[in-house]
Structure formats: structure tokens, C-alpha cells
mmCIF file of C-alpha atoms and ligand atoms in Angstrom:
data_model
loop_
_atom_site.group_PDB
_atom_site.id
_atom_site.type_symbol
_atom_site.label_atom_id
_atom_site.label_comp_id
_atom_site.label_asym_id
_atom_site.label_seq_id
_atom_site.Cartn_x
_atom_site.Cartn_y
_atom_site.Cartn_z
ATOM 1 C CA MET R 950 37.717 -88.944 27.291
ATOM 2 C CA SER R 951 37.612 -89.257 23.511
ATOM 3 C CA ASN R 952 39.279 -92.634 23.382
ATOM 4 C CA ILE R 953 37.950 -95.485 21.267
ATOM 5 C CA LEU R 954 38.160 -99.142 22.288
ATOM 6 C CA VAL R 955 38.355 -101.471 19.284
ATOM 7 C CA TYR R 956 37.657 -105.186 19.506
ATOM 8 C CA ALA R 957 40.237 -107.268 17.648
ATOM 9 C CA LEU R 958 39.184 -110.815 16.876
ATOM 10 C CA HIS R 959 42.070 -113.249 16.438
ATOM 11 C CA TYR R 960 42.463 -116.911 15.604
ATOM 12 C CA ASP R 961 45.230 -119.192 14.415
ATOM 13 C CA GLY R 962 47.847 -116.608 15.341
ATOM 14 C CA ALA R 963 46.420 -113.901 13.084
ATOM 15 C CA ILE R 964 44.124 -110.933 13.526
ATOM 16 C CA ASN R 965 40.881 -111.070 11.561
ATOM 17 C CA LYS R 966 40.871 -108.819 8.463
ATOM 18 C CA ASN R 967 37.751 -106.924 9.510
ATOM 19 C CA SER R 968 39.299 -106.228 12.898
ATOM 20 C CA LEU R 969 42.428 -104.803 11.259
ATOM 21 C CA GLY R 970 40.111 -102.481 9.326
ATOM 22 C CA ALA R 971 38.327 -101.521 12.548
ATOM 23 C CA VAL R 972 41.624 -100.747 14.333
ATOM 24 C CA SER R 973 42.755 -98.588 11.379
ATOM 25 C CA GLU R 974 39.393 -96.795 11.320
ATOM 26 C CA GLY R 975 39.418 -96.343 15.106
ATOM 27 C CA ALA R 976 42.901 -94.805 14.960
ATOM 28 C CA LYS R 977 41.841 -92.345 12.256
ATOM 29 C CA LEU R 978 38.693 -91.324 14.133
ATOM 30 C CA ALA R 979 40.409 -91.071 17.526
ATOM 31 C CA LYS R 980 42.955 -88.713 16.006
ATOM 32 C CA GLU R 981 40.145 -86.501 14.703
ATOM 33 C CA LEU R 982 38.549 -86.516 18.167
ATOM 34 C CA GLY R 983 41.844 -85.724 19.884
ATOM 35 C CA GLY R 984 42.031 -89.093 21.645
ATOM 36 C CA GLU R 985 43.576 -92.526 21.190
ATOM 37 C CA ALA R 986 42.427 -95.856 19.791
ATOM 38 C CA HIS R 987 43.110 -98.860 22.001
ATOM 39 C CA ALA R 988 42.575 -102.413 20.823
ATOM 40 C CA ILE R 989 41.462 -105.298 23.005
ATOM 41 C CA LEU R 990 42.072 -109.014 22.419
ATOM 42 C CA VAL R 991 40.432 -111.726 24.447
ATOM 43 C CA GLY R 992 41.540 -115.348 24.268
ATOM 44 C CA GLU R 993 43.792 -118.088 25.530
ATOM 45 C CA ASN R 994 47.561 -117.427 25.620
ATOM 46 C CA ILE R 995 47.463 -114.411 23.308
ATOM 47 C CA PRO R 996 50.929 -113.957 21.743
ATOM 48 C CA GLN R 997 52.482 -110.666 22.906
ATOM 49 C CA ASP R 998 53.924 -109.880 19.480
ATOM 50 C CA LEU R 999 50.547 -110.421 17.823
ATOM 51 C CA ALA R 1000 48.934 -107.968 20.239
ATOM 52 C CA ALA R 1001 51.770 -105.446 19.843
ATOM 53 C CA SER R 1002 51.518 -105.647 16.032
ATOM 54 C CA LEU R 1003 48.220 -103.744 16.186
ATOM 55 C CA GLY R 1004 50.341 -100.652 16.772
ATOM 56 C CA GLU R 1005 51.168 -100.830 13.062
ATOM 57 C CA TYR R 1006 47.482 -100.203 12.346
ATOM 58 C CA GLY R 1007 47.341 -97.231 14.693
ATOM 59 C CA ALA R 1008 46.470 -98.695 18.114
ATOM 60 C CA ALA R 1009 48.186 -96.551 20.775
ATOM 61 C CA LYS R 1010 47.805 -99.372 23.318
ATOM 62 C CA VAL R 1011 46.634 -102.970 23.239
ATOM 63 C CA LEU R 1012 44.766 -104.603 26.126
ATOM 64 C CA THR R 1013 44.786 -108.380 26.456
ATOM 65 C CA ALA R 1014 42.425 -110.443 28.590
ATOM 66 C CA GLU R 1015 42.442 -114.192 29.198
ATOM 67 C CA GLY R 1016 39.214 -115.916 28.237
ATOM 68 C CA PRO R 1017 37.917 -118.842 26.196
ATOM 69 C CA ASP R 1018 38.384 -118.475 22.420
ATOM 70 C CA GLY R 1019 35.197 -118.280 20.375
ATOM 71 C CA LEU R 1020 32.592 -117.233 22.942
ATOM 72 C CA GLY R 1021 31.002 -113.797 22.968
ATOM 73 C CA GLN R 1022 30.028 -113.292 26.597
ATOM 74 C CA PRO R 1023 33.536 -113.349 28.124
ATOM 75 C CA VAL R 1024 34.531 -110.688 25.583
ATOM 76 C CA VAL R 1025 31.563 -108.597 26.754
ATOM 77 C CA ASP R 1026 32.804 -109.013 30.347
ATOM 78 C CA ALA R 1027 36.351 -107.954 29.443
ATOM 79 C CA MET R 1028 35.267 -104.991 27.331
ATOM 80 C CA ALA R 1029 32.771 -103.799 29.957
ATOM 81 C CA ALA R 1030 35.557 -103.914 32.564
ATOM 82 C CA ALA R 1031 37.972 -102.001 30.297
ATOM 83 C CA ILE R 1032 35.347 -99.362 29.519
ATOM 84 C CA GLY R 1033 34.450 -99.093 33.207
ATOM 85 C CA SER R 1034 37.996 -98.193 34.164
ATOM 86 C CA GLY R 1035 39.416 -96.700 31.004
ATOM 87 C CA GLY R 1036 37.147 -93.795 30.083
ATOM 88 C CA TYR R 1037 36.214 -94.767 26.551
ATOM 89 C CA LYS R 1038 33.619 -92.811 24.594
ATOM 90 C CA TYR R 1039 33.133 -95.352 21.797
ATOM 91 C CA ALA R 1040 33.535 -99.075 21.235
ATOM 92 C CA LEU R 1041 34.155 -100.078 17.629
ATOM 93 C CA PHE R 1042 33.766 -103.458 15.912
ATOM 94 C CA GLY R 1043 34.513 -104.666 12.398
ATOM 95 C CA GLY R 1044 31.867 -106.776 10.666
ATOM 96 C CA GLY R 1045 31.471 -110.464 11.422
ATOM 97 C CA LEU R 1046 29.254 -112.608 13.568
ATOM 98 C CA LEU R 1047 31.299 -112.471 16.786
ATOM 99 C CA GLY R 1048 31.528 -108.675 16.474
ATOM 100 C CA PHE R 1049 27.743 -108.446 16.070
ATOM 101 C CA GLU R 1050 27.216 -110.679 19.085
ATOM 102 C CA VAL R 1051 29.732 -108.935 21.343
ATOM 103 C CA GLY R 1052 28.680 -105.430 20.250
ATOM 104 C CA ALA R 1053 25.013 -106.126 20.939
ATOM 105 C CA GLY R 1054 25.825 -107.832 24.252
ATOM 106 C CA LEU R 1055 28.016 -104.918 25.330
ATOM 107 C CA ALA R 1056 25.251 -102.445 24.483
ATOM 108 C CA ALA R 1057 22.823 -104.416 26.654
ATOM 109 C CA ARG R 1058 25.362 -104.638 29.493
ATOM 110 C CA LEU R 1059 26.172 -100.902 29.470
ATOM 111 C CA GLY R 1060 22.745 -99.602 28.489
ATOM 112 C CA ALA R 1061 24.529 -97.987 25.559
ATOM 113 C CA GLY R 1062 23.368 -96.862 22.117
ATOM 114 C CA VAL R 1063 24.290 -99.307 19.358
ATOM 115 C CA ALA R 1064 24.131 -99.277 15.569
ATOM 116 C CA MET R 1065 25.299 -102.055 13.298
ATOM 117 C CA GLU R 1066 25.986 -102.564 9.564
ATOM 118 C CA ILE R 1067 27.743 -99.199 9.632
ATOM 119 C CA THR R 1068 29.552 -98.351 6.397
ATOM 120 C CA THR R 1069 31.016 -94.909 7.194
ATOM 121 C CA VAL R 1070 31.916 -93.007 10.374
ATOM 122 C CA ARG R 1071 32.984 -89.364 10.615
ATOM 123 C CA ALA R 1072 33.966 -87.009 13.432
ATOM 124 C CA GLU R 1073 31.828 -83.894 13.731
ATOM 125 C CA GLY R 1074 31.864 -81.366 16.577
ATOM 126 C CA GLY R 1075 33.815 -83.688 18.848
ATOM 127 C CA GLU R 1076 31.390 -86.591 18.297
ATOM 128 C CA LEU R 1077 31.162 -89.516 15.916
ATOM 129 C CA VAL R 1078 28.394 -89.774 13.360
ATOM 130 C CA ALA R 1079 27.805 -93.218 11.887
ATOM 131 C CA GLU R 1080 26.119 -93.941 8.565
ATOM 132 C CA ARG R 1081 24.017 -97.007 8.026
ATOM 133 C CA PRO R 1082 22.398 -97.978 4.727
ATOM 134 C CA ILE R 1083 18.773 -98.973 5.236
ATOM 135 C CA LEU R 1084 15.789 -100.207 3.199
ATOM 136 C CA GLY R 1085 17.846 -102.576 1.067
ATOM 137 C CA ASP R 1086 20.645 -100.009 0.780
ATOM 138 C CA SER R 1087 18.379 -97.530 -1.007
ATOM 139 C CA SER R 1088 18.659 -94.949 1.800
ATOM 140 C CA ILE R 1089 21.256 -93.835 4.357
ATOM 141 C CA SER R 1090 20.500 -93.109 7.990
ATOM 142 C CA GLU R 1091 22.856 -91.052 10.184
ATOM 143 C CA ILE R 1092 23.310 -92.033 13.795
ATOM 144 C CA LYS R 1093 24.585 -90.016 16.778
ATOM 145 C CA TYR R 1094 24.935 -91.439 20.262
ATOM 146 C CA ARG R 1095 23.285 -89.948 23.342
ATOM 147 C CA SER R 1096 24.651 -92.581 25.740
ATOM 148 C CA GLU R 1097 27.917 -92.241 27.647
ATOM 149 C CA VAL R 1098 29.461 -94.877 25.378
ATOM 150 C CA GLY R 1099 28.447 -95.308 21.746
ATOM 151 C CA ILE R 1100 28.763 -98.717 20.124
ATOM 152 C CA ILE R 1101 29.575 -98.859 16.435
ATOM 153 C CA ILE R 1102 29.476 -102.182 14.586
ATOM 154 C CA GLY R 1103 30.743 -102.037 11.021
ATOM 155 C CA ARG R 1104 29.527 -103.904 7.986
ATOM 156 C CA LEU R 1105 31.872 -106.610 6.675
ATOM 157 C CA ASN R 1106 34.812 -105.041 4.831
ATOM 158 C CA ALA R 1107 33.482 -101.521 5.441
ATOM 159 C CA PHE R 1108 36.672 -100.226 7.068
ATOM 160 C CA GLU R 1109 39.878 -99.971 5.092
ATOM 161 C CA ILE R 1110 43.011 -101.596 6.493
ATOM 162 C CA VAL R 1111 45.700 -98.930 6.813
ATOM 163 C CA LYS R 1112 49.191 -99.888 7.885
ATOM 164 C CA GLY R 1113 51.169 -96.856 8.921
ATOM 165 C CA GLY R 1114 51.126 -96.660 12.695
ATOM 166 C CA ALA R 1115 54.083 -96.069 14.961
ATOM 167 C CA GLY R 1116 55.158 -99.753 15.144
ATOM 168 C CA ALA R 1117 54.746 -102.104 18.077
ATOM 169 C CA ALA R 1118 52.201 -100.858 20.614
ATOM 170 C CA PRO R 1119 52.533 -101.275 24.387
ATOM 171 C CA VAL R 1120 50.561 -104.289 25.612
ATOM 172 C CA GLU R 1121 48.744 -104.308 28.951
ATOM 173 C CA ALA R 1122 47.170 -107.448 30.407
ATOM 174 C CA ILE R 1123 43.895 -106.698 32.139
ATOM 175 C CA SER R 1124 41.828 -108.818 34.469
ATOM 176 C CA TYR R 1125 38.062 -108.835 34.719
ATOM 177 C CA GLU R 1126 35.408 -110.618 36.660
ATOM 178 C CA ALA R 1127 33.457 -113.196 34.702
ATOM 179 C CA SER R 1128 29.735 -112.476 34.855
ATOM 180 C CA PRO R 1129 27.298 -115.243 35.795
ATOM 181 C CA GLN R 1130 26.028 -115.199 32.164
ATOM 182 C CA SER R 1131 29.498 -116.124 30.893
ATOM 183 C CA ALA R 1132 29.375 -119.415 32.724
ATOM 184 C CA GLN R 1133 26.104 -120.393 31.029
ATOM 185 C CA ALA R 1134 27.741 -121.454 27.766
ATOM 186 C CA THR R 1135 30.892 -123.415 27.186
ATOM 187 C CA ILE R 1136 32.658 -124.781 24.121
ATOM 188 C CA VAL R 1137 32.364 -128.567 24.081
ATOM 189 C CA THR R 1138 34.338 -129.443 20.963
ATOM 190 C CA ARG R 1139 36.237 -127.592 18.305
ATOM 191 C CA GLY R 1140 36.852 -128.960 14.824
ATOM 192 C CA GLU R 1141 37.613 -127.811 11.334
ATOM 193 C CA GLN R 1142 34.695 -126.325 9.422
ATOM 194 C CA ARG R 1143 33.953 -127.815 6.029
ATOM 195 C CA GLY R 1144 35.094 -125.260 3.479
ATOM 196 C CA ALA R 1145 37.190 -123.283 5.957
ATOM 197 C CA ASP R 1146 39.747 -122.933 3.167
ATOM 198 C CA VAL R 1147 37.285 -121.175 0.853
ATOM 199 C CA ASP R 1148 38.575 -117.609 0.576
ATOM 200 C CA ILE R 1149 36.062 -115.617 -1.410
ATOM 201 C CA GLU R 1150 36.905 -112.238 0.099
ATOM 202 C CA GLY R 1151 40.440 -112.173 -1.258
ATOM 203 C CA ALA R 1152 39.628 -113.420 -4.784
ATOM 204 C CA ASN R 1153 39.790 -111.196 -7.881
ATOM 205 C CA ILE R 1154 37.462 -113.467 -9.825
ATOM 206 C CA LEU R 1155 34.426 -115.144 -8.297
ATOM 207 C CA VAL R 1156 32.301 -117.747 -10.026
ATOM 208 C CA ALA R 1157 29.105 -117.863 -7.971
ATOM 209 C CA GLY R 1158 26.521 -120.607 -8.248
ATOM 210 C CA GLY R 1159 22.839 -120.604 -7.309
ATOM 211 C CA ARG R 1160 19.902 -122.954 -7.272
ATOM 212 C CA GLY R 1161 19.964 -123.016 -11.081
ATOM 213 C CA LEU R 1162 22.914 -125.435 -10.810
ATOM 214 C CA GLY R 1163 20.278 -128.051 -9.974
ATOM 215 C CA LYS R 1164 22.275 -130.145 -7.503
ATOM 216 C CA ALA R 1165 25.442 -130.106 -5.395
ATOM 217 C CA GLU R 1166 27.413 -131.765 -8.213
ATOM 218 C CA GLY R 1167 26.464 -128.808 -10.417
ATOM 219 C CA PHE R 1168 29.145 -126.826 -8.556
ATOM 220 C CA GLU R 1169 31.753 -128.745 -10.547
ATOM 221 C CA LEU R 1170 30.865 -126.498 -13.496
ATOM 222 C CA CYS R 1171 31.773 -123.470 -11.355
ATOM 223 C CA THR R 1172 34.918 -125.082 -9.941
ATOM 224 C CA ASP R 1173 36.119 -126.004 -13.449
ATOM 225 C CA LEU R 1174 35.583 -122.456 -14.667
ATOM 226 C CA ALA R 1175 37.357 -120.935 -11.643
ATOM 227 C CA ALA R 1176 40.266 -123.356 -12.178
ATOM 228 C CA ALA R 1177 40.469 -122.340 -15.860
ATOM 229 C CA PHE R 1178 40.662 -118.669 -14.833
ATOM 230 C CA GLY R 1179 43.408 -119.672 -12.382
ATOM 231 C CA GLY R 1180 45.239 -117.083 -10.259
ATOM 232 C CA SER R 1181 43.124 -115.408 -7.632
ATOM 233 C CA SER R 1182 39.774 -117.016 -8.420
ATOM 234 C CA ALA R 1183 37.278 -118.851 -6.199
ATOM 235 C CA VAL R 1184 33.780 -120.281 -6.131
ATOM 236 C CA ALA R 1185 30.987 -118.640 -4.138
ATOM 237 C CA ALA R 1186 27.306 -119.370 -3.551
ATOM 238 C CA THR R 1187 23.855 -118.073 -2.657
ATOM 239 C CA ARG R 1188 22.152 -118.815 0.618
ATOM 240 C CA ALA R 1189 19.628 -121.077 -1.105
ATOM 241 C CA VAL R 1190 22.334 -123.556 -2.068
ATOM 242 C CA VAL R 1191 24.228 -123.225 1.219
ATOM 243 C CA ASP R 1192 21.008 -123.990 3.088
ATOM 244 C CA ALA R 1193 20.519 -126.983 0.799
ATOM 245 C CA GLY R 1194 23.985 -128.239 1.789
ATOM 246 C CA TRP R 1195 25.396 -127.942 -1.753
ATOM 247 C CA TYR R 1196 28.210 -125.564 -0.743
ATOM 248 C CA PRO R 1197 29.843 -124.540 2.577
ATOM 249 C CA TYR R 1198 28.679 -121.436 4.413
ATOM 250 C CA ALA R 1199 32.187 -119.955 4.138
ATOM 251 C CA GLY R 1200 31.359 -119.302 0.461
ATOM 252 C CA GLN R 1201 27.998 -117.601 0.980
ATOM 253 C CA ILE R 1202 27.537 -114.087 -0.319
ATOM 254 C CA GLY R 1203 24.895 -111.656 0.834
ATOM 255 C CA GLN R 1204 23.101 -110.158 3.799
ATOM 256 C CA THR R 1205 23.735 -113.154 6.023
ATOM 257 C CA GLY R 1206 26.988 -114.116 4.318
ATOM 258 C CA LYS R 1207 30.021 -112.224 3.087
ATOM 259 C CA THR R 1208 30.353 -108.948 1.232
ATOM 260 C CA VAL R 1209 32.683 -109.093 -1.754
ATOM 261 C CA ALA R 1210 33.909 -106.738 -4.455
ATOM 262 C CA PRO R 1211 36.006 -108.739 -6.945
ATOM 263 C CA LYS R 1212 37.095 -107.506 -10.368
ATOM 264 C CA LEU R 1213 34.794 -110.074 -11.992
ATOM 265 C CA TYR R 1214 31.671 -111.618 -10.453
ATOM 266 C CA LEU R 1215 30.156 -114.320 -12.613
ATOM 267 C CA ALA R 1216 26.717 -115.417 -11.390
ATOM 268 C CA ALA R 1217 25.411 -118.729 -12.698
ATOM 269 C CA GLY R 1218 21.795 -119.735 -12.010
ATOM 270 C CA ILE R 1219 21.277 -116.928 -9.479
ATOM 271 C CA SER R 1220 18.011 -114.975 -9.487
ATOM 272 C CA GLY R 1221 19.461 -111.813 -7.908
ATOM 273 C CA ALA R 1222 17.427 -111.483 -4.696
ATOM 274 C CA ILE R 1223 18.049 -108.266 -2.750
ATOM 275 C CA GLN R 1224 19.676 -110.214 0.105
ATOM 276 C CA HIS R 1225 22.200 -111.586 -2.390
ATOM 277 C CA LYS R 1226 22.674 -108.295 -4.228
ATOM 278 C CA VAL R 1227 23.788 -106.399 -1.086
ATOM 279 C CA GLY R 1228 26.793 -108.720 -0.800
ATOM 280 C CA MET R 1229 28.115 -108.398 -4.362
ATOM 281 C CA GLN R 1230 26.795 -105.214 -5.935
ATOM 282 C CA SER R 1231 30.148 -103.417 -5.557
ATOM 283 C CA SER R 1232 31.889 -105.923 -7.857
ATOM 284 C CA GLU R 1233 33.699 -104.184 -10.718
ATOM 285 C CA ASN R 1234 32.148 -106.309 -13.494
ATOM 286 C CA ILE R 1235 29.049 -108.447 -13.050
ATOM 287 C CA VAL R 1236 28.267 -111.139 -15.603
ATOM 288 C CA ALA R 1237 25.092 -113.195 -15.156
ATOM 289 C CA ILE R 1238 23.956 -116.410 -16.810
ATOM 290 C CA ASN R 1239 20.278 -117.190 -16.340
ATOM 291 C CA LYS R 1240 17.714 -118.991 -18.476
ATOM 292 C CA ASP R 1241 15.017 -116.515 -17.447
ATOM 293 C CA ALA R 1242 15.369 -113.234 -19.367
ATOM 294 C CA ASN R 1243 13.323 -111.495 -16.648
ATOM 295 C CA ALA R 1244 15.549 -112.584 -13.737
ATOM 296 C CA PRO R 1245 16.236 -109.575 -11.447
ATOM 297 C CA ILE R 1246 20.014 -110.173 -11.631
ATOM 298 C CA PHE R 1247 20.048 -108.801 -15.177
ATOM 299 C CA GLU R 1248 18.938 -105.421 -13.786
ATOM 300 C CA PHE R 1249 22.337 -104.923 -12.124
ATOM 301 C CA SER R 1250 24.624 -106.924 -14.431
ATOM 302 C CA ASP R 1251 27.135 -105.414 -16.828
ATOM 303 C CA LEU R 1252 26.696 -108.369 -19.155
ATOM 304 C CA GLY R 1253 23.742 -110.743 -19.206
ATOM 305 C CA ILE R 1254 23.657 -114.105 -20.951
ATOM 306 C CA VAL R 1255 20.210 -115.667 -21.338
ATOM 307 C CA GLY R 1256 20.557 -119.428 -21.627
ATOM 308 C CA ASP R 1257 21.171 -122.767 -19.960
ATOM 309 C CA LEU R 1258 24.212 -122.698 -17.686
ATOM 310 C CA ASN R 1259 24.790 -126.422 -18.307
ATOM 311 C CA LYS R 1260 25.674 -125.555 -21.896
ATOM 312 C CA ILE R 1261 27.285 -122.141 -21.361
ATOM 313 C CA LEU R 1262 29.627 -122.823 -18.418
ATOM 314 C CA PRO R 1263 31.509 -125.763 -20.066
ATOM 315 C CA LYS R 1264 31.885 -123.728 -23.279
ATOM 316 C CA LEU R 1265 33.251 -120.769 -21.319
ATOM 317 C CA THR R 1266 35.696 -123.044 -19.494
ATOM 318 C CA GLU R 1267 36.923 -124.543 -22.775
ATOM 319 C CA ALA R 1268 37.231 -121.095 -24.370
ATOM 320 C CA ILE R 1269 39.333 -119.772 -21.479
ATOM 321 C CA LYS R 1270 41.558 -122.863 -21.472
ATOM 322 C CA ALA R 1271 42.043 -122.528 -25.243
ATOM 323 C CA LYS R 1272 42.917 -118.835 -24.917
ATOM 324 C CA LYS R 1273 45.480 -119.571 -22.230
ATOM 325 C CA GLY R 1274 46.963 -122.336 -24.411
HETATM 326 P P1 FAD K 992 16.587 -118.871 -6.887
HETATM 327 O O1 FAD K 992 16.013 -117.591 -6.423
HETATM 328 O O2 FAD K 992 15.739 -120.074 -6.846
HETATM 329 O O3 FAD K 992 17.116 -118.639 -8.373
HETATM 330 C C1 FAD K 992 17.586 -119.630 -9.223
HETATM 331 C C2 FAD K 992 17.783 -119.026 -10.588
HETATM 332 O O4 FAD K 992 18.384 -119.974 -11.441
HETATM 333 C C3 FAD K 992 16.472 -118.579 -11.251
HETATM 334 O O5 FAD K 992 16.553 -117.214 -11.612
HETATM 335 C C4 FAD K 992 16.369 -119.482 -12.485
HETATM 336 O O6 FAD K 992 15.810 -118.810 -13.601
HETATM 337 C C5 FAD K 992 17.830 -119.833 -12.735
HETATM 338 N N1 FAD K 992 18.015 -121.116 -13.425
HETATM 339 C C6 FAD K 992 17.414 -122.310 -13.172
HETATM 340 N N2 FAD K 992 17.907 -123.271 -13.982
HETATM 341 C C7 FAD K 992 18.828 -122.669 -14.771
HETATM 342 C C8 FAD K 992 19.676 -123.124 -15.826
HETATM 343 N N3 FAD K 992 19.697 -124.418 -16.208
HETATM 344 N N4 FAD K 992 20.497 -122.232 -16.437
HETATM 345 C C9 FAD K 992 20.501 -120.922 -16.068
HETATM 346 N N5 FAD K 992 19.717 -120.425 -15.071
HETATM 347 C C10 FAD K 992 18.895 -121.293 -14.440
HETATM 348 N N6 FAD K 992 20.406 -115.103 -0.178
HETATM 349 C C11 FAD K 992 21.721 -115.012 -0.453
HETATM 350 O O7 FAD K 992 22.180 -115.368 -1.548
HETATM 351 N N7 FAD K 992 22.572 -114.535 0.512
HETATM 352 C C12 FAD K 992 22.175 -114.118 1.716
HETATM 353 O O8 FAD K 992 23.004 -113.722 2.543
HETATM 354 C C13 FAD K 992 20.789 -114.171 2.027
HETATM 355 N N8 FAD K 992 20.324 -113.751 3.222
HETATM 356 C C14 FAD K 992 18.970 -113.776 3.445
HETATM 357 C C15 FAD K 992 18.472 -113.228 4.632
HETATM 358 C C16 FAD K 992 17.118 -113.226 4.862
HETATM 359 C C17 FAD K 992 16.613 -112.636 6.139
HETATM 360 C C18 FAD K 992 16.229 -113.771 3.907
HETATM 361 C C19 FAD K 992 14.754 -113.743 4.141
HETATM 362 C C20 FAD K 992 16.707 -114.295 2.738
HETATM 363 C C21 FAD K 992 18.083 -114.316 2.480
HETATM 364 N N9 FAD K 992 18.601 -114.843 1.306
HETATM 365 C C22 FAD K 992 19.933 -114.716 1.039
HETATM 366 C C23 FAD K 992 17.768 -115.636 0.367
HETATM 367 C C24 FAD K 992 17.326 -114.857 -0.853
HETATM 368 O O9 FAD K 992 16.130 -114.172 -0.564
HETATM 369 C C25 FAD K 992 17.069 -115.810 -2.034
HETATM 370 O O10 FAD K 992 16.128 -116.791 -1.654
HETATM 371 C C26 FAD K 992 18.317 -116.505 -2.554
HETATM 372 O O11 FAD K 992 19.349 -115.570 -2.787
HETATM 373 C C27 FAD K 992 17.988 -117.227 -3.855
HETATM 374 O O12 FAD K 992 19.062 -117.995 -4.253
HETATM 375 P P2 FAD K 992 19.238 -118.430 -5.771
HETATM 376 O O13 FAD K 992 19.366 -117.214 -6.629
HETATM 377 O O14 FAD K 992 20.334 -119.429 -5.782
HETATM 378 O O15 FAD K 992 17.895 -119.249 -6.069
#
């Protein structure tokens, strides 16, 4: 009864990166507890080979359940049914909005203990202990579960993806009864999200823009610089400018956006609010351009440039182009 059920989010024929990390983490922890990690996918026409591929990340078995793609409550139904019949001690989720929603919903359904934004989990005395940074990441709290099932929801990118499992896992289709709540929401339309192609999590170099850019068109300065860097570089943003509609949400960094750790993070016109800092503070090198010498971002930058970004960014772009020939 030391098995762990891991939710694997999938779309467009691929498993979400955070879910792959969660499956890898679940497999490692289950081994330490003397149990198994099982993954569960919920969706329409789930490809068998996609489900089986989770064996490569350590899942001993993969459960699949038919349900509408993109809604949280049917996943809660399916996971509650699996836990009810499968004897799981923990349910594990990678970071991401659907994981937060399903994890919280599952906790409410089962009356289970839940902790989210978890960055580390360890096995101790046959139980799991989860660590969660609190108070703006200045302190760590440790969490143990007293409920029959403990629900662990990771922070984005907290769990490392480890490929090294036994190969294809056995896949078992499960059925579940849809709860009345599940019928209360339905997807009406589905379309492409503006900026869906923005991949800031995989980039080595990020040029991030904030309100100091002045207007949406100001992002061209960032795009030009990222293009001059070339290779694995992308443009990111603060919540202030995403809320203003200057840049798509897919590029937002911070507490309510993505967590990134590129080799170079160049912040232009960003004040360095704590909610932004928590999403980028692990970057290898942080360079900030701000006209205010007292901007908080300089307190955690490796290199600070005090000045007007409208003058500095074009010069930087030209200098990089010239260097590259
Ligand atoms: P500002 O704070 O307005 O800073 C603009 C900076 O640009 C200033 O420092 C200014 O000196 C500089 N500047 C202006 N003109 C120039 C120029 N010409 N050249 C150089 N510098 C210039 N924020 C996030 O980023 N991500 C989140 O996920 C997030 N989540 C949040 C969650 C909650 C619950 C709350 C309450 C807030 C959250 N925020 C988040 C918002 C956050 O608190 C800040 O408001 C936001 O990060 C500020 O964005 P900014 O740095 O672009 O703008």
C-alpha cells in the first residue's frame, strides 16, 4: 500500500514536461517506499504507445480513462475511482494550472491532506515528507500527511525528468462514474492561444521585458536582441505587461507564470518584484537594465546597467550582430 499515483497531462500527442518530471520523481520515491508508481492519463482517444512510453520514466503501470480533454473535474473523478480501488498512499502532480486544479479538487473529494508548490520530496520512515518554500521563498516548511492519501503538487519544473525505466509499461483502461459536478462545465470551443509557440522554459537565453518598455511595440527591442543572440533564445515578460496585453501569457515569468533557469536572463525595464523574482532567481547569470539605480532587481543581478533601455538595447543588439559578423 505504498504505491503512488501520478497524474500525467498530455496534449497534441505528447506528455507535458512537468508530468514527465512527476512520473520520474514518483518512480524514485515509490522505490524508496517499497511500492510502485503508476501514471494516469485522462482524455479522448489516448494513444496506447504514448501511455506505454511512461514506462521509460519509471511508471510500473499506466491507467487510461476516457474523458474530455482540458477539464479538471473528470480527471478528479477518474483519479478518485483509481485511488478507491487501487490502494494508493500518495497522488503526485507536476506543476501547472491543471495539476493545481485537479490536485486541489481531488483533496476536497477524498478529504485528503494537500500541499502545493512543493520543490522537494523525500522518503523517511516509510512516509513521504514534502518541502515547500514559504514567505517569498525565504523559509522552508516540511509537510507530512495524516490522511489515508497524501496529495503532493509540485512547483513548475521542480521534478527532474529521468529516463531510465524498464521500457514500455503495461496499459490498463479504467472506467469511472462521472460525478454530477463534472457535468456542470463543458468545453464550448477550442482554438489556438496567441503565443502558444513561445517556449521560454527551454531557452538558454531569455530577454525579458517589463513595463519600462513603455508600450507593446517596445517588445521589438527585446525580439531584435533575442534574434541577434540566435540559437536557443526567447523573449519573456512580467505580469504587468501580460496583463496590459503587450505580450502573451505563455511568456510570463513568476509566481503566476512560469519558472525558468536559463544560462542568461536579461531583464529590461523590470523592477524586480518578489512575484517576478521567484520565477527567475535560479538563472545562471542575471543582467538587468533599469533607469532607476534603486530598482530592487539590482539586488539580485550579477550585472546591473543603469540607463535608458531604449538606448542600451539597440546598442547591445548591434554589438552582438557585429561580434557574430
Ligand atoms: P514595474 O514594477 O512598473 O517596473 C518597471 C520598471 O521599469 C521600473 O523599475 C522602472 O524604473 C523601469 N523603467 C521605466 N522606464 C525605463 C526605461 N526607459 N529604461 C529602463 N528602465 C525603465 N509579476 C510577475 O512578473 N510575474 C508574476 O507571476 C506575478 N504574479 C503576481 C501574483 C500576485 C498575487 C501579485 C499580487 C502580483 C504578481 N505580479 C507578478 C506582479 C508584480 O507584483 C509586479 O507588479 C510586476 O512584476 C511588475 O512588473 P514590471 O517590473 O514590468 O513593472
